[in-house]
Amino acid sequence: MDGLARGGAAIVGAAESDLGRVAEGLNPIDLMAQGVQRALADCGLGLRDVDGLLCATTQARTSGLSLAEYLGLSPAYIDTTILGGSSFMFHVAHAQAALAAGLCKVAVIAYGSTQRSVGRRQASVREVNPYETPFRPFLPASAYALAASRHMHEFGTTREHLAAVAVAAREWALKNPAAWEKKPLSIAEVLAAPMVSTPLTVRDCCLVTDGGGAIVMTTPERARALKKPPVFVLGCGQTITHASISSMPDLTVTGAAQSGAAAYKMAGLAPRDIDVLELYDAFTINTILFLEDLGFCAKGEGGPFVAGGRIAPGGQLPVNTNGGGLSYCHPGMYGLFLLIEAVRQLRGEASARQVAECETALAHGNGGVLSSQATVILGTAATV
Amino acid sequence: MERSADPPLAIYEAHLDKGELAYQWSLEANRAVFYPRVLCPYTGSDRLEWRIAGGLGTVHATTVVHPREGAPYNVALIDCDEGFRLMSRVEDIPPQEVRIGLRVRFRVHRPGGNEPAYPVFIPAEGQGEMS
């Protein structure tokens, strides 16, 4: 066997935990467990069926131990890979490999964060980097701001282009009852919002919320016998290009170019075959960079591409249909929520924001400061 | 077992104490390495030579941080002429006037107390701009 097989595993359950600002005293493992319970209920499996456990959080040093103990599990397969917000896309590939190798039969991937309740600094303690910390970059925002400054310089991308990403996300969020933001947003409001790190205002930056969730994965055979239509993993790709922004090889090209290419190759698909995109929008520049690097427009053309509502509801390309990290929720490491929304779109469960005739979805995770990139392409039973 | 050399960070900071911006040169890769480390990330070789930068560079990327309290300040990535990039800030001009392509010159900053010295940059006289 050479690499993972297209359609070799399926996501059968998906659910969020409580989101936004959760009840006082709930901890990240409570939220993971809530997500696991709801995701198992979603597919009709029980805790005793679970023999694979994958999770990550910045709020527990050994979250795999904590979650296994909490759930009363002694899993045959466990993976707590943590590479920032994209960790859960890495987990999907690892779970598929474990399922294919027979190391486990039912795997859950879980996340939980109470960063809004406890404060971002406490939820995610930033390590001292003697080559960066003295300059007081406001991380992660300043790192993305530096990348944005370079994109604007090289390609003429404007603050209005960045704002168009935030406005599109808000329009989608208004169609999602679970979204944190409930009011419309205009380009002018994004531009006039308090500056965080130029060129990014607070409206160019993701929310700071609590939240968690889980997805359940199993083999294709088992998936077909469960109560909801399975969502098949068609393609996976991952890469890491750096850890700190001063070591990013090219500030305008992310590792999504590699992770996307690998995922497309495994899936046998091209960008034109993708019906809905869920892209990790920690900052508005992310969406522009990922649309370019994942092949939806040429390098440098992401700004004009997102202008005029192209990625908003009613536009030609549906992107971040849950409202994204910018307007729906962003509890620290957001990648799992992209997968949950992709599953809902492929099942036709997305109500007012449902994309018509949705057979394929691309969920792209980002971690660190554009550091880790991981792409997962999913499809309905009709695509395998 | 042979004890390994002094920590790369300590050597770097000792140079800054003397007012020098030091970097490593990989003899195998024939290119600069920054931040300093115990091996060359391009080749895996530990044949790394310490060199002193001439101090001239170009602003590669720039942002102005707006803290909740206090004045806005610059954070920039500087490409040094020797072929390495580092995070720093440009001083002596308002933070919003720091432009990509601005030619800059190294100056050591000594924060005092127990804080180690670190490199900052100022506009380089008569150097114009590069893109």
Short mmCIF file of C-alpha atoms in Angstrom, two decimals:
data_model
loop_
_atom_site.label_atom_id
_atom_site.label_comp_id
_atom_site.label_asym_id
_atom_site.label_seq_id
_atom_site.Cartn_x
_atom_site.Cartn_y
_atom_site.Cartn_z
CA MET A 1 0.00 0.00 0.00
CA ASP A 2 1.35 3.40 -0.91
CA GLY A 3 -0.28 6.13 1.17
CA LEU A 4 -3.92 6.44 2.18
CA ALA A 5 -6.67 5.12 -0.09
CA ARG A 6 -9.36 7.42 -1.51
CA GLY A 7 -12.57 6.67 0.38
CA GLY A 8 -10.70 4.43 2.82
CA ALA A 9 -12.48 5.83 5.87
CA ALA A 10 -15.64 7.80 6.62
CA ILE A 11 -16.86 10.42 9.04
CA VAL A 12 -20.13 9.14 10.47
CA GLY A 13 -20.83 11.48 13.37
CA ALA A 14 -20.21 15.18 13.93
CA ALA A 15 -21.28 17.61 16.63
CA GLU A 16 -20.35 20.79 18.44
CA SER A 17 -20.28 21.08 22.20
CA ASP A 18 -21.71 24.21 23.78
CA LEU A 19 -20.22 27.23 22.03
CA GLY A 20 -19.69 30.93 22.59
CA ARG A 21 -19.43 31.53 26.29
CA VAL A 22 -20.07 28.25 28.08
CA ALA A 23 -21.42 27.80 31.60
CA GLU A 24 -18.99 28.96 34.26
CA GLY A 25 -16.79 26.16 35.58
CA LEU A 26 -16.97 23.90 32.52
CA ASN A 27 -13.48 22.83 31.50
CA PRO A 28 -12.04 21.81 28.11
CA ILE A 29 -12.39 18.09 28.85
CA ASP A 30 -16.07 18.61 29.76
CA LEU A 31 -16.54 20.18 26.33
CA MET A 32 -14.68 17.35 24.58
CA ALA A 33 -16.87 14.81 26.36
CA GLN A 34 -20.01 16.74 25.46
CA GLY A 35 -18.87 16.77 21.82
CA VAL A 36 -18.09 13.04 21.89
CA GLN A 37 -21.48 12.19 23.36
CA ARG A 38 -23.35 14.29 20.79
CA ALA A 39 -21.27 13.01 17.85
CA LEU A 40 -21.84 9.39 18.91
CA ALA A 41 -25.58 10.06 19.27
CA ASP A 42 -25.47 11.60 15.79
CA CYS A 43 -24.42 8.25 14.29
CA GLY A 44 -26.05 5.85 16.73
CA LEU A 45 -22.85 4.49 18.24
CA GLY A 46 -21.99 4.36 21.95
CA LEU A 47 -18.90 4.99 24.04
CA ARG A 48 -18.21 1.24 24.24
CA ASP A 49 -17.79 1.17 20.47
CA VAL A 50 -14.92 3.66 20.62
CA ASP A 51 -11.44 2.12 20.52
CA GLY A 52 -9.57 5.01 18.90
CA LEU A 53 -9.15 8.38 20.63
CA LEU A 54 -7.63 11.51 19.11
CA CYS A 55 -7.70 14.95 20.72
CA ALA A 56 -5.78 18.17 21.25
CA THR A 57 -6.11 21.26 23.39
CA THR A 58 -3.72 23.90 24.67
CA GLN A 59 -5.36 23.74 28.10
CA ALA A 60 -4.32 20.23 29.20
CA ARG A 61 -0.72 19.06 29.08
CA THR A 62 -1.68 15.44 28.44
CA SER A 63 -5.20 15.75 27.07
CA GLY A 64 -5.26 12.14 25.84
CA LEU A 65 -4.88 10.89 29.40
CA SER A 66 -7.48 13.31 30.69
CA LEU A 67 -10.08 12.49 28.04
CA ALA A 68 -9.58 8.70 28.17
CA GLU A 69 -9.97 8.72 31.94
CA TYR A 70 -13.00 11.01 31.78
CA LEU A 71 -14.75 8.79 29.24
CA GLY A 72 -13.75 5.54 30.98
CA LEU A 73 -11.88 4.36 27.89
CA SER A 74 -8.70 2.40 27.46
CA PRO A 75 -8.32 3.01 23.73
CA ALA A 76 -6.38 0.65 21.47
CA TYR A 77 -5.21 3.63 19.40
CA ILE A 78 -4.48 7.11 20.70
CA ASP A 79 -3.03 10.22 19.06
CA THR A 80 -2.67 13.67 20.57
CA THR A 81 -0.81 15.36 17.73
CA ILE A 82 -0.91 19.10 18.36
CA LEU A 83 0.22 21.44 15.62
CA GLY A 84 -2.14 24.35 16.18
CA GLY A 85 -5.57 24.80 14.66
CA SER A 86 -4.97 22.32 11.86
CA SER A 87 -4.34 19.46 14.33
CA PHE A 88 -7.72 17.89 13.60
CA MET A 89 -7.03 17.58 9.87
CA PHE A 90 -3.84 15.74 10.81
CA HIS A 91 -5.99 13.60 13.12
CA VAL A 92 -8.32 12.66 10.23
CA ALA A 93 -5.37 11.31 8.23
CA HIS A 94 -3.96 9.51 11.28
CA ALA A 95 -7.35 8.01 12.15
CA GLN A 96 -7.79 6.80 8.59
CA ALA A 97 -4.35 5.17 8.68
CA ALA A 98 -5.19 3.50 12.02
CA LEU A 99 -8.57 2.27 10.74
CA ALA A 100 -7.00 0.95 7.54
CA ALA A 101 -4.28 -0.85 9.51
CA GLY A 102 -6.85 -2.41 11.82
CA LEU A 103 -5.45 -0.62 14.88
CA CYS A 104 -8.96 0.52 15.80
CA LYS A 105 -12.50 0.24 14.47
CA VAL A 106 -14.19 3.44 15.66
CA ALA A 107 -12.16 6.60 16.24
CA VAL A 108 -13.32 9.87 17.77
CA ILE A 109 -11.53 13.17 17.29
CA ALA A 110 -12.31 15.72 20.00
CA TYR A 111 -11.57 19.31 20.94
CA GLY A 112 -12.47 21.65 23.77
CA SER A 113 -11.49 25.15 24.81
CA THR A 114 -12.68 27.63 27.40
CA GLN A 115 -10.44 30.45 26.21
CA ARG A 116 -13.18 33.07 26.35
CA SER A 117 -14.08 32.15 29.94
CA VAL A 118 -10.52 31.90 31.27
CA GLY A 119 -8.83 34.44 28.96
CA ARG A 120 -6.69 33.85 25.92
CA ARG A 121 -3.38 34.27 27.74
CA GLN A 122 -4.26 31.63 30.28
CA ALA A 123 -5.74 29.26 27.69
CA SER A 124 -2.69 29.36 25.43
CA VAL A 125 0.56 30.36 27.11
CA ARG A 126 2.94 31.61 24.48
CA GLU A 127 6.52 30.39 24.64
CA VAL A 128 9.32 32.92 24.83
CA ASN A 129 11.24 33.15 21.57
CA PRO A 130 14.44 35.13 22.24
CA TYR A 131 14.58 36.16 18.58
CA GLU A 132 11.01 37.53 18.46
CA THR A 133 9.60 38.18 21.94
CA PRO A 134 11.72 41.32 22.61
CA PHE A 135 9.94 43.07 19.72
CA ARG A 136 6.50 42.48 21.27
CA PRO A 137 4.65 41.20 18.19
CA PHE A 138 0.97 40.82 19.13
CA LEU A 139 0.81 37.13 18.29
CA PRO A 140 -0.70 35.56 16.39
CA ALA A 141 -2.23 38.69 14.78
CA SER A 142 1.05 40.48 14.02
CA ALA A 143 2.44 37.46 12.19
CA TYR A 144 -0.57 37.40 9.87
CA ALA A 145 -0.32 41.18 9.57
CA LEU A 146 3.27 40.85 8.35
CA ALA A 147 2.15 38.32 5.74
CA ALA A 148 -0.69 40.65 4.73
CA SER A 149 1.72 43.60 4.40
CA ARG A 150 3.79 41.58 1.99
CA HIS A 151 0.75 40.44 -0.02
CA MET A 152 -0.40 44.05 -0.34
CA HIS A 153 3.09 45.15 -1.40
CA GLU A 154 3.63 42.44 -4.01
CA PHE A 155 0.14 42.14 -5.48
CA GLY A 156 -1.72 45.35 -4.69
CA THR A 157 -4.16 43.65 -2.35
CA THR A 158 -6.14 46.28 -0.43
CA ARG A 159 -7.72 46.59 3.00
CA GLU A 160 -11.08 46.57 1.18
CA HIS A 161 -10.23 43.14 -0.23
CA LEU A 162 -9.45 41.88 3.26
CA ALA A 163 -12.67 43.42 4.55
CA ALA A 164 -14.68 41.62 1.85
CA VAL A 165 -13.64 38.34 3.47
CA ALA A 166 -14.98 39.47 6.86
CA VAL A 167 -18.24 40.71 5.31
CA ALA A 168 -18.81 37.43 3.44
CA ALA A 169 -18.21 35.46 6.62
CA ARG A 170 -20.70 37.65 8.47
CA GLU A 171 -23.36 37.14 5.80
CA TRP A 172 -22.98 33.37 6.16
CA ALA A 173 -23.03 33.65 9.96
CA LEU A 174 -26.40 35.41 9.84
CA LYS A 175 -27.76 32.18 8.31
CA ASN A 176 -26.31 30.03 11.11
CA PRO A 177 -28.24 30.08 14.42
CA ALA A 178 -25.14 28.76 16.24
CA ALA A 179 -23.01 31.72 15.16
CA TRP A 180 -21.68 34.15 17.76
CA GLU A 181 -22.22 37.28 15.64
CA LYS A 182 -25.84 38.24 14.99
CA LYS A 183 -25.63 41.66 13.30
CA PRO A 184 -24.77 42.64 9.71
CA LEU A 185 -21.29 43.99 8.94
CA SER A 186 -20.18 46.36 6.16
CA ILE A 187 -16.83 46.93 4.47
CA ALA A 188 -16.77 50.44 5.97
CA GLU A 189 -17.31 49.04 9.45
CA VAL A 190 -14.40 46.62 9.06
CA LEU A 191 -12.11 49.44 7.89
CA ALA A 192 -13.21 51.75 10.73
CA ALA A 193 -12.88 49.12 13.47
CA PRO A 194 -10.07 49.49 16.03
CA MET A 195 -6.69 48.61 14.56
CA VAL A 196 -4.96 45.58 16.06
CA SER A 197 -1.81 45.21 13.97
CA THR A 198 -1.78 47.01 10.62
CA PRO A 199 -3.38 46.28 8.21
CA LEU A 200 -5.67 44.12 10.38
CA THR A 201 -8.47 45.66 12.43
CA VAL A 202 -10.36 43.76 15.09
CA ARG A 203 -12.88 42.78 12.35
CA ASP A 204 -10.07 41.19 10.32
CA CYS A 205 -9.33 38.95 13.31
CA CYS A 206 -11.14 35.85 14.46
CA LEU A 207 -13.45 35.72 17.43
CA VAL A 208 -12.31 34.61 20.87
CA THR A 209 -14.95 32.12 22.03
CA ASP A 210 -15.27 28.95 24.06
CA GLY A 211 -16.26 25.77 22.30
CA GLY A 212 -15.53 22.21 21.39
CA GLY A 213 -16.84 19.26 19.49
CA ALA A 214 -16.09 15.87 18.04
CA ILE A 215 -16.30 13.78 14.92
CA VAL A 216 -16.57 9.99 14.69
CA MET A 217 -14.71 8.02 12.03
CA THR A 218 -14.94 4.37 11.04
CA THR A 219 -14.31 1.99 8.18
CA PRO A 220 -16.37 2.35 4.98
CA GLU A 221 -18.12 -1.00 5.61
CA ARG A 222 -19.24 -0.07 9.09
CA ALA A 223 -20.11 3.48 8.02
CA ARG A 224 -22.69 2.26 5.50
CA ALA A 225 -24.59 0.42 8.24
CA LEU A 226 -25.04 3.50 10.46
CA LYS A 227 -28.00 5.84 10.61
CA LYS A 228 -26.67 8.93 8.83
CA PRO A 229 -25.25 9.04 5.28
CA PRO A 230 -21.47 8.52 5.58
CA VAL A 231 -19.08 11.22 4.49
CA PHE A 232 -16.02 9.67 2.89
CA VAL A 233 -12.45 10.90 3.19
CA LEU A 234 -11.40 11.35 -0.42
CA GLY A 235 -8.10 13.12 0.10
CA CYS A 236 -5.66 14.28 2.79
CA GLY A 237 -2.48 16.31 2.64
CA GLN A 238 -0.32 17.98 5.26
CA THR A 239 2.84 19.98 5.58
CA ILE A 240 4.79 22.20 7.96
CA THR A 241 6.89 25.09 6.64
CA HIS A 242 8.08 26.87 9.82
CA ALA A 243 7.17 27.62 13.43
CA SER A 244 7.74 31.37 13.82
CA ILE A 245 6.86 33.98 11.22
CA SER A 246 10.46 35.20 10.82
CA SER A 247 11.30 31.72 9.48
CA MET A 248 8.42 31.44 6.98
CA PRO A 249 10.09 30.70 3.62
CA ASP A 250 7.80 33.00 1.59
CA LEU A 251 5.27 35.24 3.35
CA THR A 252 2.86 35.12 0.41
CA VAL A 253 2.87 31.37 -0.24
CA THR A 254 1.63 28.96 2.42
CA GLY A 255 2.10 25.22 2.80
CA ALA A 256 -1.49 24.89 1.57
CA ALA A 257 0.02 24.72 -1.92
CA GLN A 258 1.62 21.39 -0.93
CA SER A 259 -1.10 20.05 1.37
CA GLY A 260 -3.77 20.89 -1.21
CA ALA A 261 -1.86 19.28 -4.07
CA ALA A 262 -1.44 16.09 -2.03
CA ALA A 263 -5.13 16.04 -1.11
CA TYR A 264 -6.25 16.64 -4.71
CA LYS A 265 -3.93 13.89 -5.92
CA MET A 266 -5.29 11.35 -3.44
CA ALA A 267 -8.87 12.39 -4.24
CA GLY A 268 -8.34 12.48 -8.00
CA LEU A 269 -10.06 15.85 -7.98
CA ALA A 270 -9.25 19.41 -9.00
CA PRO A 271 -10.41 22.72 -7.51
CA ARG A 272 -13.25 22.96 -10.06
CA ASP A 273 -14.69 19.70 -8.64
CA ILE A 274 -15.14 21.11 -5.12
CA ASP A 275 -18.69 22.21 -4.21
CA VAL A 276 -18.04 23.94 -0.86
CA LEU A 277 -14.89 25.23 0.87
CA GLU A 278 -14.28 25.53 4.59
CA LEU A 279 -11.02 27.48 4.99
CA TYR A 280 -9.33 28.31 8.28
CA ASP A 281 -10.06 32.05 8.57
CA ALA A 282 -8.24 33.06 11.73
CA PHE A 283 -7.60 36.34 9.89
CA THR A 284 -9.00 37.75 6.66
CA ILE A 285 -5.68 37.33 4.83
CA ASN A 286 -5.93 33.56 5.42
CA THR A 287 -8.92 33.11 3.15
CA ILE A 288 -7.19 35.01 0.36
CA LEU A 289 -3.94 33.05 0.75
CA PHE A 290 -5.72 29.69 0.84
CA LEU A 291 -7.95 30.42 -2.18
CA GLU A 292 -4.74 31.10 -4.09
CA ASP A 293 -2.65 28.25 -2.72
CA LEU A 294 -5.48 25.72 -3.10
CA GLY A 295 -5.87 26.66 -6.75
CA PHE A 296 -9.14 28.60 -6.84
CA CYS A 297 -7.40 31.64 -8.30
CA ALA A 298 -3.87 32.56 -9.34
CA LYS A 299 -1.26 33.71 -6.82
CA GLY A 300 -1.79 37.39 -6.12
CA GLU A 301 -5.36 37.49 -7.44
CA GLY A 302 -7.05 36.50 -4.18
CA GLY A 303 -7.96 40.09 -3.31
CA PRO A 304 -9.96 40.89 -6.45
CA PHE A 305 -11.28 37.29 -6.39
CA VAL A 306 -13.11 37.76 -3.06
CA ALA A 307 -14.43 41.23 -3.94
CA GLY A 308 -18.02 41.70 -5.01
CA GLY A 309 -19.50 38.91 -2.90
CA ARG A 310 -18.05 35.97 -4.81
CA ILE A 311 -17.56 33.91 -1.62
CA ALA A 312 -20.64 35.28 0.20
CA PRO A 313 -24.12 33.67 0.16
CA GLY A 314 -25.41 33.86 -3.41
CA GLY A 315 -21.87 34.18 -4.81
CA GLN A 316 -20.25 31.80 -7.29
CA LEU A 317 -18.10 30.00 -4.70
CA PRO A 318 -19.45 29.14 -1.24
CA VAL A 319 -16.67 29.60 1.34
CA ASN A 320 -16.94 29.29 5.14
CA THR A 321 -20.65 28.61 5.15
CA ASN A 322 -20.91 28.42 8.95
CA GLY A 323 -19.70 32.03 9.25
CA GLY A 324 -16.10 31.01 9.86
CA GLY A 325 -13.72 31.78 12.65
CA LEU A 326 -14.43 35.42 11.92
CA SER A 327 -18.15 35.34 12.79
CA TYR A 328 -19.30 31.87 13.90
CA CYS A 329 -16.89 30.69 16.59
CA HIS A 330 -13.17 30.44 17.17
CA PRO A 331 -12.18 28.67 20.35
CA GLY A 332 -8.41 28.74 19.92
CA MET A 333 -7.86 25.80 17.59
CA TYR A 334 -10.67 25.98 15.05
CA GLY A 335 -9.94 23.17 12.58
CA LEU A 336 -12.48 20.68 13.91
CA PHE A 337 -15.35 23.08 13.20
CA LEU A 338 -14.42 23.21 9.51
CA LEU A 339 -14.79 19.43 9.34
CA ILE A 340 -18.12 19.53 11.21
CA GLU A 341 -19.53 22.12 8.78
CA ALA A 342 -18.26 20.17 5.75
CA VAL A 343 -20.03 17.04 7.03
CA ARG A 344 -23.27 18.94 7.52
CA GLN A 345 -23.12 20.44 4.05
CA LEU A 346 -22.50 17.02 2.49
CA ARG A 347 -25.40 15.52 4.43
CA GLY A 348 -27.73 18.35 3.43
CA GLU A 349 -28.21 19.33 7.08
CA ALA A 350 -27.17 22.98 6.81
CA SER A 351 -30.68 24.49 6.65
CA ALA A 352 -30.69 28.14 5.54
CA ARG A 353 -27.03 28.04 4.54
CA GLN A 354 -27.19 24.72 2.65
CA VAL A 355 -25.23 24.68 -0.59
CA ALA A 356 -27.30 23.09 -3.37
CA GLU A 357 -26.16 19.79 -4.90
CA CYS A 358 -23.24 19.53 -2.50
CA GLU A 359 -21.27 16.32 -3.18
CA THR A 360 -17.67 17.36 -2.39
CA ALA A 361 -16.19 19.60 0.30
CA LEU A 362 -12.71 20.83 1.07
CA ALA A 363 -11.79 21.59 4.69
CA HIS A 364 -8.45 23.32 5.08
CA GLY A 365 -6.76 23.72 8.46
CA ASN A 366 -4.05 26.17 9.44
CA GLY A 367 -1.93 26.10 12.57
CA GLY A 368 0.54 28.34 14.34
CA VAL A 369 1.38 31.41 12.27
CA LEU A 370 0.65 29.97 8.80
CA SER A 371 2.97 27.19 10.01
CA SER A 372 1.13 23.89 9.66
CA GLN A 373 -1.27 23.37 6.78
CA ALA A 374 -3.55 20.36 6.34
CA THR A 375 -6.23 19.76 3.75
CA VAL A 376 -9.04 17.20 3.88
CA ILE A 377 -11.33 16.57 0.90
CA LEU A 378 -14.62 14.89 1.74
CA GLY A 379 -17.38 13.48 -0.42
CA THR A 380 -20.80 11.84 -0.32
CA ALA A 381 -21.40 8.16 -1.12
CA ALA A 382 -22.01 9.21 -4.73
CA THR A 383 -18.36 10.27 -5.06
CA VAL A 384 -16.76 6.94 -4.12
CA MET B 1 31.42 12.12 26.06
CA GLU B 2 32.53 15.43 24.67
CA ARG B 3 30.59 18.36 25.95
CA SER B 4 28.94 20.36 23.20
CA ALA B 5 29.88 23.96 22.52
CA ASP B 6 28.43 27.03 24.15
CA PRO B 7 24.74 27.57 23.50
CA PRO B 8 24.20 29.38 20.19
CA LEU B 9 21.94 31.91 21.91
CA ALA B 10 24.64 32.76 24.45
CA ILE B 11 27.20 33.41 21.69
CA TYR B 12 24.69 35.54 19.79
CA GLU B 13 23.91 37.59 22.89
CA ALA B 14 27.60 37.97 23.76
CA HIS B 15 28.17 39.52 20.33
CA LEU B 16 25.23 41.87 20.85
CA ASP B 17 26.76 42.91 24.17
CA LYS B 18 29.78 44.02 22.14
CA GLY B 19 27.52 45.89 19.72
CA GLU B 20 27.75 43.25 16.98
CA LEU B 21 24.99 41.50 15.03
CA ALA B 22 26.26 37.94 14.62
CA TYR B 23 24.92 35.17 12.42
CA GLN B 24 26.12 31.76 11.32
CA TRP B 25 27.50 30.75 7.96
CA SER B 26 27.03 27.17 6.87
CA LEU B 27 30.23 25.95 5.21
CA GLU B 28 28.39 23.00 3.64
CA ALA B 29 25.39 24.92 2.34
CA ASN B 30 27.40 28.06 1.58
CA ARG B 31 24.67 30.28 2.93
CA ALA B 32 23.70 32.17 6.06
CA VAL B 33 21.80 30.51 8.90
CA PHE B 34 19.56 32.46 11.27
CA TYR B 35 18.51 32.09 14.06
CA PRO B 36 21.73 30.51 15.38
CA ARG B 37 21.59 26.77 16.05
CA VAL B 38 23.78 23.71 16.58
CA LEU B 39 23.38 22.41 13.04
CA CYS B 40 22.69 23.74 9.56
CA PRO B 41 19.01 23.16 8.64
CA TYR B 42 19.89 22.96 4.93
CA THR B 43 22.47 20.17 5.20
CA GLY B 44 22.47 18.79 8.73
CA SER B 45 26.13 19.71 9.03
CA ASP B 46 27.50 21.18 12.25
CA ARG B 47 30.16 23.10 10.33
CA LEU B 48 28.79 26.50 11.20
CA GLU B 49 31.01 29.56 11.33
CA TRP B 50 30.10 32.69 13.28
CA ARG B 51 30.25 35.89 11.27
CA ILE B 52 29.50 39.52 12.01
CA ALA B 53 26.93 41.22 9.81
CA GLY B 54 27.77 44.50 8.13
CA GLY B 55 24.56 45.89 9.60
CA LEU B 56 22.74 46.93 6.43
CA GLY B 57 19.41 45.48 5.42
CA THR B 58 16.03 46.05 3.84
CA VAL B 59 12.54 46.02 5.37
CA HIS B 60 10.81 42.90 4.02
CA ALA B 61 7.48 43.17 5.88
CA THR B 62 6.12 45.60 8.44
CA THR B 63 3.23 46.11 10.84
CA VAL B 64 2.22 48.66 13.44
CA VAL B 65 0.98 47.08 16.64
CA HIS B 66 -1.78 49.04 18.38
CA PRO B 67 -1.74 47.94 22.01
CA ARG B 68 -4.77 48.50 24.20
CA GLU B 69 -2.63 50.80 26.31
CA GLY B 70 0.39 52.76 25.19
CA ALA B 71 1.64 54.09 21.88
CA PRO B 72 1.59 52.11 18.62
CA TYR B 73 4.95 50.58 17.69
CA ASN B 74 6.62 48.94 14.73
CA VAL B 75 7.41 45.26 14.22
CA ALA B 76 9.26 44.38 11.03
CA LEU B 77 11.04 41.56 9.28
CA ILE B 78 14.46 42.70 8.06
CA ASP B 79 16.42 41.04 5.27
CA CYS B 80 20.10 41.57 6.05
CA ASP B 81 22.46 41.96 3.11
CA GLU B 82 24.28 38.76 4.08
CA GLY B 83 21.16 36.73 3.22
CA PHE B 84 19.33 36.14 6.49
CA ARG B 85 16.04 37.47 7.84
CA LEU B 86 15.16 38.43 11.39
CA MET B 87 12.36 40.05 13.32
CA SER B 88 13.14 43.51 14.64
CA ARG B 89 11.76 47.05 14.59
CA VAL B 90 12.70 50.26 12.86
CA GLU B 91 13.31 53.19 15.19
CA ASP B 92 13.81 56.95 14.73
CA ILE B 93 10.81 57.32 12.39
CA PRO B 94 7.08 57.03 13.17
CA PRO B 95 6.03 53.34 13.04
CA GLN B 96 3.52 53.90 10.24
CA GLU B 97 6.26 55.41 8.05
CA VAL B 98 8.24 52.19 7.99
CA ARG B 99 7.83 50.93 4.41
CA ILE B 100 8.68 47.67 2.73
CA GLY B 101 11.89 48.24 0.77
CA LEU B 102 13.30 50.82 3.19
CA ARG B 103 17.06 50.44 3.60
CA VAL B 104 17.99 50.19 7.25
CA ARG B 105 21.06 49.98 9.47
CA PHE B 106 21.55 47.87 12.61
CA ARG B 107 21.82 49.48 16.04
CA VAL B 108 22.11 47.60 19.29
CA HIS B 109 19.38 48.18 21.85
CA ARG B 110 20.18 47.69 25.51
CA PRO B 111 16.96 47.44 27.50
CA GLY B 112 18.84 47.37 30.80
CA GLY B 113 18.21 45.33 33.89
CA ASN B 114 18.56 41.61 33.24
CA GLU B 115 17.19 41.87 29.70
CA PRO B 116 19.71 40.90 27.02
CA ALA B 117 20.61 43.39 24.30
CA TYR B 118 18.78 42.96 21.00
CA PRO B 119 19.09 44.29 17.46
CA VAL B 120 16.96 47.17 16.19
CA PHE B 121 17.28 49.13 12.96
CA ILE B 122 17.19 52.76 11.87
CA PRO B 123 16.81 54.21 8.36
CA ALA B 124 20.14 53.99 6.54
CA GLU B 125 21.31 57.44 5.42
CA GLY B 126 21.58 57.89 1.68
CA GLN B 127 20.58 54.30 0.98
CA GLY B 128 17.19 55.00 -0.65
CA GLU B 129 14.75 52.17 -1.16
CA MET B 130 14.82 48.72 -2.66
CA SER B 131 11.80 46.66 -3.57
#
